[in-house]
PDB file of C-alpha atoms in Angstrom:
ATOM      1  CA  UNK A  18     -69.507  12.771 210.531  1.00  0.00           C
ATOM      2  CA  UNK A  19     -71.487  15.660 211.841  1.00  0.00           C
ATOM      3  CA  UNK A  20     -73.181  13.049 213.966  1.00  0.00           C
ATOM      4  CA  UNK A  21     -70.178  12.343 215.981  1.00  0.00           C
ATOM      5  CA  UNK A  22     -68.944  16.337 216.566  1.00  0.00           C
ATOM      6  CA  UNK A  23     -71.867  16.514 218.656  1.00  0.00           C
ATOM      7  CA  UNK A  24     -70.373  20.214 219.813  1.00  0.00           C
ATOM      8  CA  UNK A  25     -68.855  21.215 216.794  1.00  0.00           C
ATOM      9  CA  UNK A  26     -70.376  24.372 214.678  1.00  0.00           C
ATOM     10  CA  UNK A  27     -71.757  22.685 211.059  1.00  0.00           C
ATOM     11  CA  UNK A  28     -70.407  24.972 208.468  1.00  0.00           C
ATOM     12  CA  UNK A  29     -71.551  25.270 204.140  1.00  0.00           C
ATOM     13  CA  UNK A  30     -70.160  27.606 201.974  1.00  0.00           C
ATOM     14  CA  UNK A  31     -72.374  30.347 201.189  1.00  0.00           C
ATOM     15  CA  UNK A  32     -72.368  29.972 197.559  1.00  0.00           C
ATOM     16  CA  UNK A  33     -72.843  26.469 197.067  1.00  0.00           C
ATOM     17  CA  UNK A  34     -72.992  25.393 193.710  1.00  0.00           C
ATOM     18  CA  UNK A  35     -76.004  24.651 191.174  1.00  0.00           C
ATOM     19  CA  UNK A  36     -76.720  20.839 191.833  1.00  0.00           C
ATOM     20  CA  UNK A  37     -76.275  21.701 195.608  1.00  0.00           C
ATOM     21  CA  UNK A  38     -78.913  24.422 196.193  1.00  0.00           C
ATOM     22  CA  UNK A  39     -81.534  21.800 194.478  1.00  0.00           C
ATOM     23  CA  UNK A  40     -80.632  19.373 197.454  1.00  0.00           C
ATOM     24  CA  UNK A  41     -81.030  22.214 199.326  1.00  0.00           C
ATOM     25  CA  UNK A  42     -84.489  22.995 198.598  1.00  0.00           C
ATOM     26  CA  UNK A  43     -85.565  19.457 198.157  1.00  0.00           C
ATOM     27  CA  UNK A  44     -84.539  18.896 201.748  1.00  0.00           C
ATOM     28  CA  UNK A  45     -86.801  21.667 202.720  1.00  0.00           C
ATOM     29  CA  UNK A  46     -89.441  21.246 201.014  1.00  0.00           C
ATOM     30  CA  UNK A  47     -90.250  17.657 202.435  1.00  0.00           C
ATOM     31  CA  UNK A  48     -88.235  17.165 205.877  1.00  0.00           C
ATOM     32  CA  UNK A  49     -89.886  13.910 205.792  1.00  0.00           C
ATOM     33  CA  UNK A  50     -88.693  12.567 202.211  1.00  0.00           C
ATOM     34  CA  UNK A  51     -86.987   9.660 201.572  1.00  0.00           C
ATOM     35  CA  UNK A  52     -84.491  10.071 198.749  1.00  0.00           C
ATOM     36  CA  UNK A  53     -82.545   7.997 196.583  1.00  0.00           C
ATOM     37  CA  UNK A  54     -79.674   9.925 195.543  1.00  0.00           C
ATOM     38  CA  UNK A  55     -76.749   9.571 197.857  1.00  0.00           C
ATOM     39  CA  UNK A  56     -76.094  13.351 197.628  1.00  0.00           C
ATOM     40  CA  UNK A  57     -79.815  14.427 198.334  1.00  0.00           C
ATOM     41  CA  UNK A  58     -79.799  12.094 201.232  1.00  0.00           C
ATOM     42  CA  UNK A  59     -75.804  13.186 202.828  1.00  0.00           C
ATOM     43  CA  UNK A  60     -77.362  17.065 202.632  1.00  0.00           C
ATOM     44  CA  UNK A  61     -81.032  15.469 204.344  1.00  0.00           C
ATOM     45  CA  UNK A  62     -79.470  13.800 206.775  1.00  0.00           C
ATOM     46  CA  UNK A  63     -76.567  17.108 207.865  1.00  0.00           C
ATOM     47  CA  UNK A  64     -80.189  19.251 207.786  1.00  0.00           C
ATOM     48  CA  UNK A  65     -81.626  16.950 209.856  1.00  0.00           C
ATOM     49  CA  UNK A  66     -79.210  16.782 212.586  1.00  0.00           C
ATOM     50  CA  UNK A  67     -78.576  20.579 212.386  1.00  0.00           C
ATOM     51  CA  UNK A  68     -82.499  21.137 212.780  1.00  0.00           C
ATOM     52  CA  UNK A  69     -82.981  18.832 215.908  1.00  0.00           C
ATOM     53  CA  UNK A  70     -79.854  19.983 217.958  1.00  0.00           C
ATOM     54  CA  UNK A  71     -81.581  23.450 217.322  1.00  0.00           C
ATOM     55  CA  UNK A  72     -81.434  25.117 220.407  1.00  0.00           C
ATOM     56  CA  UNK A  73     -84.496  26.248 222.563  1.00  0.00           C
ATOM     57  CA  UNK A  74     -87.183  28.937 220.905  1.00  0.00           C
ATOM     58  CA  UNK A  75     -85.359  28.006 217.346  1.00  0.00           C
ATOM     59  CA  UNK A  76     -88.254  26.788 214.683  1.00  0.00           C
ATOM     60  CA  UNK A  77     -87.026  23.926 212.700  1.00  0.00           C
ATOM     61  CA  UNK A  78     -87.383  26.068 209.395  1.00  0.00           C
ATOM     62  CA  UNK A  79     -84.914  28.964 210.533  1.00  0.00           C
ATOM     63  CA  UNK A  80     -82.306  25.859 211.496  1.00  0.00           C
ATOM     64  CA  UNK A  81     -79.722  25.329 209.406  1.00  0.00           C
ATOM     65  CA  UNK A  82     -75.879  25.558 209.048  1.00  0.00           C
ATOM     66  CA  UNK A  83     -73.596  28.576 209.522  1.00  0.00           C
ATOM     67  CA  UNK A  84     -73.524  30.014 205.620  1.00  0.00           C
ATOM     68  CA  UNK A  85     -70.178  30.876 205.013  1.00  0.00           C
ATOM     69  CA  UNK A  86     -68.446  33.430 203.104  1.00  0.00           C
ATOM     70  CA  UNK A  87     -65.056  35.284 203.040  1.00  0.00           C
ATOM     71  CA  UNK A  88     -63.764  37.555 206.026  1.00  0.00           C
ATOM     72  CA  UNK A  89     -65.854  35.838 208.097  1.00  0.00           C
ATOM     73  CA  UNK A  90     -64.669  35.119 212.156  1.00  0.00           C
ATOM     74  CA  UNK A  91     -66.026  31.563 212.350  1.00  0.00           C
ATOM     75  CA  UNK A  92     -64.734  30.858 216.148  1.00  0.00           C
ATOM     76  CA  UNK A  93     -62.514  33.270 218.234  1.00  0.00           C
ATOM     77  CA  UNK A  94     -60.987  32.619 221.958  1.00  0.00           C
ATOM     78  CA  UNK A  95     -59.897  35.873 223.699  1.00  0.00           C
ATOM     79  CA  UNK A  96     -58.617  34.330 227.009  1.00  0.00           C
ATOM     80  CA  UNK A  97     -55.924  32.041 227.563  1.00  0.00           C
ATOM     81  CA  UNK A  98     -54.147  30.735 224.058  1.00  0.00           C
ATOM     82  CA  UNK A  99     -55.576  33.580 221.908  1.00  0.00           C
ATOM     83  CA  UNK A 100     -57.467  31.437 218.611  1.00  0.00           C
ATOM     84  CA  UNK A 101     -58.994  32.043 216.080  1.00  0.00           C
ATOM     85  CA  UNK A 102     -60.564  30.756 212.926  1.00  0.00           C
ATOM     86  CA  UNK A 103     -61.373  33.017 209.778  1.00  0.00           C
ATOM     87  CA  UNK A 104     -63.296  31.910 206.365  1.00  0.00           C
ATOM     88  CA  UNK A 105     -61.080  33.202 203.148  1.00  0.00           C
ATOM     89  CA  UNK A 106     -63.434  32.256 200.868  1.00  0.00           C
ATOM     90  CA  UNK A 107     -65.991  32.124 199.147  1.00  0.00           C
ATOM     91  CA  UNK A 108     -65.398  35.587 197.786  1.00  0.00           C
ATOM     92  CA  UNK A 109     -68.323  38.593 196.998  1.00  0.00           C
ATOM     93  CA  UNK A 110     -67.641  37.592 193.616  1.00  0.00           C
ATOM     94  CA  UNK A 111     -68.169  33.542 193.667  1.00  0.00           C
ATOM     95  CA  UNK A 112     -71.624  34.444 195.553  1.00  0.00           C
ATOM     96  CA  UNK A 113     -72.953  37.051 193.302  1.00  0.00           C
ATOM     97  CA  UNK A 114     -72.136  34.127 190.411  1.00  0.00           C
ATOM     98  CA  UNK A 115     -73.847  31.512 192.615  1.00  0.00           C
ATOM     99  CA  UNK A 116     -76.996  33.854 192.991  1.00  0.00           C
ATOM    100  CA  UNK A 117     -76.962  34.342 189.269  1.00  0.00           C
ATOM    101  CA  UNK A 118     -76.910  30.740 188.551  1.00  0.00           C
ATOM    102  CA  UNK A 119     -79.272  30.036 191.725  1.00  0.00           C
ATOM    103  CA  UNK A 120     -81.632  32.486 189.137  1.00  0.00           C
ATOM    104  CA  UNK A 121     -80.697  30.335 186.123  1.00  0.00           C
ATOM    105  CA  UNK A 122     -81.963  27.484 187.677  1.00  0.00           C
ATOM    106  CA  UNK A 123     -84.911  28.153 188.639  1.00  0.00           C
ATOM    107  CA  UNK A 124     -86.137  29.979 185.767  1.00  0.00           C
ATOM    108  CA  UNK A 125     -85.243  28.144 182.842  1.00  0.00           C
ATOM    109  CA  UNK A 126     -85.264  24.443 181.844  1.00  0.00           C
ATOM    110  CA  UNK A 127     -82.639  22.636 183.808  1.00  0.00           C
ATOM    111  CA  UNK A 128     -81.330  20.707 180.736  1.00  0.00           C
ATOM    112  CA  UNK A 129     -80.377  24.040 178.955  1.00  0.00           C
ATOM    113  CA  UNK A 130     -76.673  24.853 179.147  1.00  0.00           C
ATOM    114  CA  UNK A 131     -76.121  27.560 181.809  1.00  0.00           C
ATOM    115  CA  UNK A 132     -74.056  30.970 181.108  1.00  0.00           C
ATOM    116  CA  UNK A 133     -73.379  30.620 184.762  1.00  0.00           C
ATOM    117  CA  UNK A 134     -72.113  27.140 186.350  1.00  0.00           C
ATOM    118  CA  UNK A 135     -69.772  27.048 189.094  1.00  0.00           C
ATOM    119  CA  UNK A 136     -68.073  24.213 190.679  1.00  0.00           C
ATOM    120  CA  UNK A 137     -67.091  22.522 193.891  1.00  0.00           C
ATOM    121  CA  UNK A 138     -64.151  23.858 194.061  1.00  0.00           C
ATOM    122  CA  UNK A 139     -64.912  27.159 193.119  1.00  0.00           C
ATOM    123  CA  UNK A 140     -66.953  27.762 196.231  1.00  0.00           C
ATOM    124  CA  UNK A 141     -65.243  25.463 198.242  1.00  0.00           C
ATOM    125  CA  UNK A 142     -64.180  27.330 201.699  1.00  0.00           C
ATOM    126  CA  UNK A 143     -60.853  27.887 202.640  1.00  0.00           C
ATOM    127  CA  UNK A 144     -59.416  28.885 206.110  1.00  0.00           C
ATOM    128  CA  UNK A 145     -57.079  30.517 207.749  1.00  0.00           C
ATOM    129  CA  UNK A 146     -56.622  29.804 211.348  1.00  0.00           C
ATOM    130  CA  UNK A 147     -54.470  31.245 214.359  1.00  0.00           C
ATOM    131  CA  UNK A 148     -53.366  30.123 217.645  1.00  0.00           C
ATOM    132  CA  UNK A 149     -50.676  32.115 219.766  1.00  0.00           C
ATOM    133  CA  UNK A 150     -47.958  33.034 216.997  1.00  0.00           C
ATOM    134  CA  UNK A 151     -48.597  29.932 214.411  1.00  0.00           C
ATOM    135  CA  UNK A 152     -50.855  30.555 211.366  1.00  0.00           C
ATOM    136  CA  UNK A 153     -52.085  27.683 209.184  1.00  0.00           C
ATOM    137  CA  UNK A 154     -53.689  27.831 205.890  1.00  0.00           C
ATOM    138  CA  UNK A 155     -56.414  25.624 204.791  1.00  0.00           C
ATOM    139  CA  UNK A 156     -56.478  25.650 201.347  1.00  0.00           C
ATOM    140  CA  UNK A 157     -59.253  22.908 201.077  1.00  0.00           C
ATOM    141  CA  UNK A 158     -60.074  22.732 197.177  1.00  0.00           C
ATOM    142  CA  UNK A 159     -60.394  26.110 195.905  1.00  0.00           C
ATOM    143  CA  UNK A 160     -59.065  26.691 192.876  1.00  0.00           C
ATOM    144  CA  UNK A 161     -57.496  29.715 191.347  1.00  0.00           C
ATOM    145  CA  UNK A 162     -59.588  31.943 188.691  1.00  0.00           C
ATOM    146  CA  UNK A 163     -58.920  33.808 185.821  1.00  0.00           C
ATOM    147  CA  UNK A 164     -61.592  36.308 187.260  1.00  0.00           C
ATOM    148  CA  UNK A 165     -60.252  38.477 189.723  1.00  0.00           C
ATOM    149  CA  UNK A 166     -62.867  38.804 191.824  1.00  0.00           C
ATOM    150  CA  UNK A 167     -62.916  34.830 192.433  1.00  0.00           C
ATOM    151  CA  UNK A 168     -60.551  32.102 193.800  1.00  0.00           C
ATOM    152  CA  UNK A 169     -57.384  32.419 195.090  1.00  0.00           C
ATOM    153  CA  UNK A 170     -56.860  35.830 193.237  1.00  0.00           C
ATOM    154  CA  UNK A 171     -59.741  37.194 195.183  1.00  0.00           C
ATOM    155  CA  UNK A 172     -58.130  35.842 198.536  1.00  0.00           C
ATOM    156  CA  UNK A 173     -54.841  37.534 198.100  1.00  0.00           C
ATOM    157  CA  UNK A 174     -56.634  40.640 196.838  1.00  0.00           C
ATOM    158  CA  UNK A 175     -58.839  41.568 200.179  1.00  0.00           C
ATOM    159  CA  UNK A 176     -57.894  43.456 202.626  1.00  0.00           C
ATOM    160  CA  UNK A 177     -60.115  42.268 205.151  1.00  0.00           C
ATOM    161  CA  UNK A 178     -58.116  38.938 205.757  1.00  0.00           C
ATOM    162  CA  UNK A 179     -56.462  38.238 209.136  1.00  0.00           C
ATOM    163  CA  UNK A 180     -52.596  39.647 208.567  1.00  0.00           C
ATOM    164  CA  UNK A 181     -49.665  37.658 208.996  1.00  0.00           C
ATOM    165  CA  UNK A 182     -48.224  34.640 207.155  1.00  0.00           C
ATOM    166  CA  UNK A 183     -48.595  30.892 208.018  1.00  0.00           C
ATOM    167  CA  UNK A 184     -46.220  28.495 208.836  1.00  0.00           C
ATOM    168  CA  UNK A 185     -48.341  26.047 207.857  1.00  0.00           C
ATOM    169  CA  UNK A 186     -50.463  25.139 204.518  1.00  0.00           C
ATOM    170  CA  UNK A 187     -52.862  22.545 203.681  1.00  0.00           C
ATOM    171  CA  UNK A 188     -52.102  22.283 200.097  1.00  0.00           C
ATOM    172  CA  UNK A 189     -55.650  22.902 197.605  1.00  0.00           C
ATOM    173  CA  UNK A 190     -56.912  20.452 195.405  1.00  0.00           C
ATOM    174  CA  UNK A 191     -54.520  17.538 196.076  1.00  0.00           C
ATOM    175  CA  UNK A 192     -51.324  19.204 195.124  1.00  0.00           C
ATOM    176  CA  UNK A 193     -52.899  19.886 191.352  1.00  0.00           C
ATOM    177  CA  UNK A 194     -52.175  22.783 189.196  1.00  0.00           C
ATOM    178  CA  UNK A 195     -55.655  24.346 189.076  1.00  0.00           C
ATOM    179  CA  UNK A 196     -55.130  24.830 192.833  1.00  0.00           C
ATOM    180  CA  UNK A 197     -51.723  26.587 192.433  1.00  0.00           C
ATOM    181  CA  UNK A 198     -51.065  30.768 192.652  1.00  0.00           C
ATOM    182  CA  UNK A 199     -47.509  32.126 193.301  1.00  0.00           C
ATOM    183  CA  UNK A 200     -49.044  34.319 194.487  1.00  0.00           C
ATOM    184  CA  UNK A 201     -50.752  32.699 197.813  1.00  0.00           C
ATOM    185  CA  UNK A 202     -46.973  31.270 198.311  1.00  0.00           C
ATOM    186  CA  UNK A 203     -45.115  34.603 198.383  1.00  0.00           C
ATOM    187  CA  UNK A 204     -47.594  36.654 200.269  1.00  0.00           C
ATOM    188  CA  UNK A 205     -49.405  34.553 202.390  1.00  0.00           C
ATOM    189  CA  UNK A 206     -47.034  32.237 203.435  1.00  0.00           C
ATOM    190  CA  UNK A 207     -43.899  32.204 205.039  1.00  0.00           C
ATOM    191  CA  UNK A 208     -40.455  31.157 203.520  1.00  0.00           C
ATOM    192  CA  UNK A 209     -40.039  27.546 203.733  1.00  0.00           C
ATOM    193  CA  UNK A 210     -43.608  26.545 205.060  1.00  0.00           C
ATOM    194  CA  UNK A 211     -44.876  22.799 205.872  1.00  0.00           C
ATOM    195  CA  UNK A 212     -47.081  22.203 203.514  1.00  0.00           C
ATOM    196  CA  UNK A 213     -49.833  19.104 203.434  1.00  0.00           C
ATOM    197  CA  UNK A 214     -51.746  17.062 200.670  1.00  0.00           C
ATOM    198  CA  UNK A 215     -54.105  14.557 200.760  1.00  0.00           C
ATOM    199  CA  UNK A 216     -53.556  12.580 197.464  1.00  0.00           C
ATOM    200  CA  UNK A 217     -56.637  11.535 194.942  1.00  0.00           C
ATOM    201  CA  UNK A 218     -55.849   8.072 193.630  1.00  0.00           C
ATOM    202  CA  UNK A 219     -59.416   6.571 192.597  1.00  0.00           C
ATOM    203  CA  UNK A 220     -58.858   8.295 188.455  1.00  0.00           C
ATOM    204  CA  UNK A 221     -56.849   7.384 185.998  1.00  0.00           C
ATOM    205  CA  UNK A 222     -54.776  10.523 186.561  1.00  0.00           C
ATOM    206  CA  UNK A 223     -53.274  10.392 190.201  1.00  0.00           C
ATOM    207  CA  UNK A 224     -52.652  13.372 192.383  1.00  0.00           C
ATOM    208  CA  UNK A 225     -50.106  14.864 192.886  1.00  0.00           C
ATOM    209  CA  UNK A 226     -48.589  13.933 189.709  1.00  0.00           C
ATOM    210  CA  UNK A 227     -44.458  13.715 189.247  1.00  0.00           C
ATOM    211  CA  UNK A 228     -44.553  17.650 187.778  1.00  0.00           C
ATOM    212  CA  UNK A 229     -47.087  18.846 190.817  1.00  0.00           C
ATOM    213  CA  UNK A 230     -44.405  17.354 193.479  1.00  0.00           C
ATOM    214  CA  UNK A 231     -41.463  18.425 191.587  1.00  0.00           C
ATOM    215  CA  UNK A 232     -43.622  22.188 191.719  1.00  0.00           C
ATOM    216  CA  UNK A 233     -44.384  22.245 195.723  1.00  0.00           C
ATOM    217  CA  UNK A 234     -41.279  21.049 196.597  1.00  0.00           C
ATOM    218  CA  UNK A 235     -39.637  23.809 194.955  1.00  0.00           C
ATOM    219  CA  UNK A 236     -41.754  26.205 197.518  1.00  0.00           C
ATOM    220  CA  UNK A 237     -42.436  24.443 200.595  1.00  0.00           C
ATOM    221  CA  UNK A 238     -39.669  23.810 203.424  1.00  0.00           C
ATOM    222  CA  UNK A 239     -40.935  19.939 203.564  1.00  0.00           C
ATOM    223  CA  UNK A 240     -43.868  18.195 201.470  1.00  0.00           C
ATOM    224  CA  UNK A 241     -46.174  15.948 203.292  1.00  0.00           C
ATOM    225  CA  UNK A 242     -49.102  13.540 202.015  1.00  0.00           C
ATOM    226  CA  UNK A 243     -51.861  11.291 203.713  1.00  0.00           C
ATOM    227  CA  UNK A 244     -50.248   8.394 201.076  1.00  0.00           C
ATOM    228  CA  UNK A 245     -48.404   7.677 198.312  1.00  0.00           C
ATOM    229  CA  UNK A 246     -49.472   9.419 195.239  1.00  0.00           C
ATOM    230  CA  UNK A 247     -50.111   6.215 193.177  1.00  0.00           C
ATOM    231  CA  UNK A 248     -52.285   5.376 190.552  1.00  0.00           C
ATOM    232  CA  UNK A 249     -54.809   2.698 190.892  1.00  0.00           C
ATOM    233  CA  UNK A 250     -53.791   1.372 187.495  1.00  0.00           C
ATOM    234  CA  UNK A 251     -52.617  -2.344 187.758  1.00  0.00           C
ATOM    235  CA  UNK A 252     -49.015  -3.159 186.551  1.00  0.00           C
ATOM    236  CA  UNK A 253     -49.399  -4.611 182.998  1.00  0.00           C
ATOM    237  CA  UNK A 254     -48.726  -8.448 182.455  1.00  0.00           C
ATOM    238  CA  UNK A 255     -48.419 -11.528 179.694  1.00  0.00           C
ATOM    239  CA  UNK A 256     -51.215 -10.350 176.961  1.00  0.00           C
ATOM    240  CA  UNK A 257     -52.247 -13.669 177.388  1.00  0.00           C
ATOM    241  CA  UNK A 258     -53.193 -13.627 181.313  1.00  0.00           C
ATOM    242  CA  UNK A 259     -54.776  -9.649 180.261  1.00  0.00           C
ATOM    243  CA  UNK A 260     -57.094 -11.131 178.206  1.00  0.00           C
ATOM    244  CA  UNK A 261     -58.109 -13.978 180.609  1.00  0.00           C
ATOM    245  CA  UNK A 262     -58.178 -10.958 183.332  1.00  0.00           C
ATOM    246  CA  UNK A 263     -60.695  -9.127 181.055  1.00  0.00           C
ATOM    247  CA  UNK A 264     -62.577 -11.883 180.614  1.00  0.00           C
ATOM    248  CA  UNK A 265     -63.021 -12.697 184.439  1.00  0.00           C
ATOM    249  CA  UNK A 266     -63.923  -9.336 185.834  1.00  0.00           C
ATOM    250  CA  UNK A 267     -65.455  -6.268 184.669  1.00  0.00           C
ATOM    251  CA  UNK A 268     -62.448  -4.157 186.151  1.00  0.00           C
ATOM    252  CA  UNK A 269     -59.760  -4.316 188.797  1.00  0.00           C
ATOM    253  CA  UNK A 270     -57.220  -2.042 190.414  1.00  0.00           C
ATOM    254  CA  UNK A 271     -54.138  -1.979 192.354  1.00  0.00           C
ATOM    255  CA  UNK A 272     -54.932  -1.806 196.099  1.00  0.00           C
ATOM    256  CA  UNK A 273     -52.310   1.007 197.952  1.00  0.00           C
ATOM    257  CA  UNK A 274     -53.742   0.846 201.507  1.00  0.00           C
ATOM    258  CA  UNK A 275     -55.318   2.617 203.861  1.00  0.00           C
ATOM    259  CA  UNK A 276     -55.262   6.857 203.693  1.00  0.00           C
ATOM    260  CA  UNK A 277     -53.014   7.860 205.858  1.00  0.00           C
ATOM    261  CA  UNK A 278     -53.114  11.554 207.961  1.00  0.00           C
ATOM    262  CA  UNK A 279     -49.884  13.684 209.076  1.00  0.00           C
ATOM    263  CA  UNK A 280     -50.521  15.088 212.724  1.00  0.00           C
ATOM    264  CA  UNK A 281     -48.919  18.588 213.370  1.00  0.00           C
ATOM    265  CA  UNK A 282     -49.119  19.547 217.096  1.00  0.00           C
ATOM    266  CA  UNK A 283     -47.865  22.834 218.292  1.00  0.00           C
ATOM    267  CA  UNK A 284     -48.449  24.744 222.179  1.00  0.00           C
ATOM    268  CA  UNK A 285     -48.709  28.507 220.315  1.00  0.00           C
ATOM    269  CA  UNK A 286     -45.023  29.114 219.450  1.00  0.00           C
ATOM    270  CA  UNK A 287     -43.578  28.510 215.926  1.00  0.00           C
ATOM    271  CA  UNK A 288     -42.580  24.712 217.138  1.00  0.00           C
ATOM    272  CA  UNK A 289     -43.918  22.044 215.514  1.00  0.00           C
ATOM    273  CA  UNK A 290     -44.076  18.217 216.625  1.00  0.00           C
ATOM    274  CA  UNK A 291     -44.335  16.175 212.690  1.00  0.00           C
ATOM    275  CA  UNK A 292     -46.051  12.594 212.974  1.00  0.00           C
ATOM    276  CA  UNK A 293     -46.643  10.159 210.253  1.00  0.00           C
ATOM    277  CA  UNK A 294     -49.682   7.935 210.949  1.00  0.00           C
ATOM    278  CA  UNK A 295     -50.899   5.311 208.598  1.00  0.00           C
ATOM    279  CA  UNK A 296     -50.050   5.372 205.345  1.00  0.00           C
ATOM    280  CA  UNK A 297     -48.823   9.317 205.893  1.00  0.00           C
ATOM    281  CA  UNK A 298     -45.498   9.833 203.900  1.00  0.00           C
ATOM    282  CA  UNK A 299     -43.020  12.671 203.286  1.00  0.00           C
ATOM    283  CA  UNK A 300     -42.659  13.360 199.717  1.00  0.00           C
TER     284      UNK A 300
END
C-alpha cells in the first residue's frame, strides 16, 4: 500500500505497543535482515520504503515515518478550498504509558507479565478532516478507556483539538461497544450524522452485532457498512452430514463475498453524494 501511494506521507502511532516497538527495533538493528514473521516483515518493508524515499541530505538512520500524537496537524492547505488533517490520538497519557511499557520490555524478562500493556486499539490514530464547511471524524480503532488521560475520554477533553462538529463519522472498532463514547456523539458530531463502519466477520462473533447496530442507529442519521455483518459460521445441517463434513475437512466457513466500500463525495459544502460500491450496504 505504501509503495503504491508514492506521494503519501507515511504516519505511525507515536505510542506503538510493546510488540510493535520490538519489531521496530529489530528492523532498525539490521537493515538487511530477512524475517519470517509477517508482522516484522511488514514493518521492515515499510521502513525500507521510507528510507529509500528520503530526501537529499537525509541519512538512512534518521529516515522514518511521521510519529503521530494527539493535537498534531499532519497536513494543511490554505489556498483555494481550505483543508486540513489533524491527529486526535494517541494522547499524552497513552504516550506516557508507552514509554513505561518500553522500559519494562527492555529491562525485564519479556515472558513476565507487564504492569503496563497497551493494545493496538488503545494507541490507534483517530483523525479529524476539515474540508471547507465539512468536518469528518475518522475513529480508527480507538477504544474508550477507564482512564481519563487515554482513549476517547482524552480526545473529548482536549482543548487543543480542532473546533466544530463533524457531519460524517467513521465509527471506531467495527461499531463494537468498546469503541463507543456517548461524549463523542454529543460533543464532536452534528445531530444525525452519517455514520460509516467496516465489518468484522473473521471470528465467531462478527461485528457489529445486532445490539451494536441498534445502538448506532439510535445516534446516527444513517448507518452504512462495507459489507453485511454476517458471521463465517456455515448453516447447521443434518447430523450425519455434519459428521461427514468434519471428517473430510479441518474447518469450513461461509463465503459472504468481497469487502465493498462506501464512498462519500463533497465539494466542501454540507452536501454529500453517497454511493455503495461492491458489497457495501445501508444497515
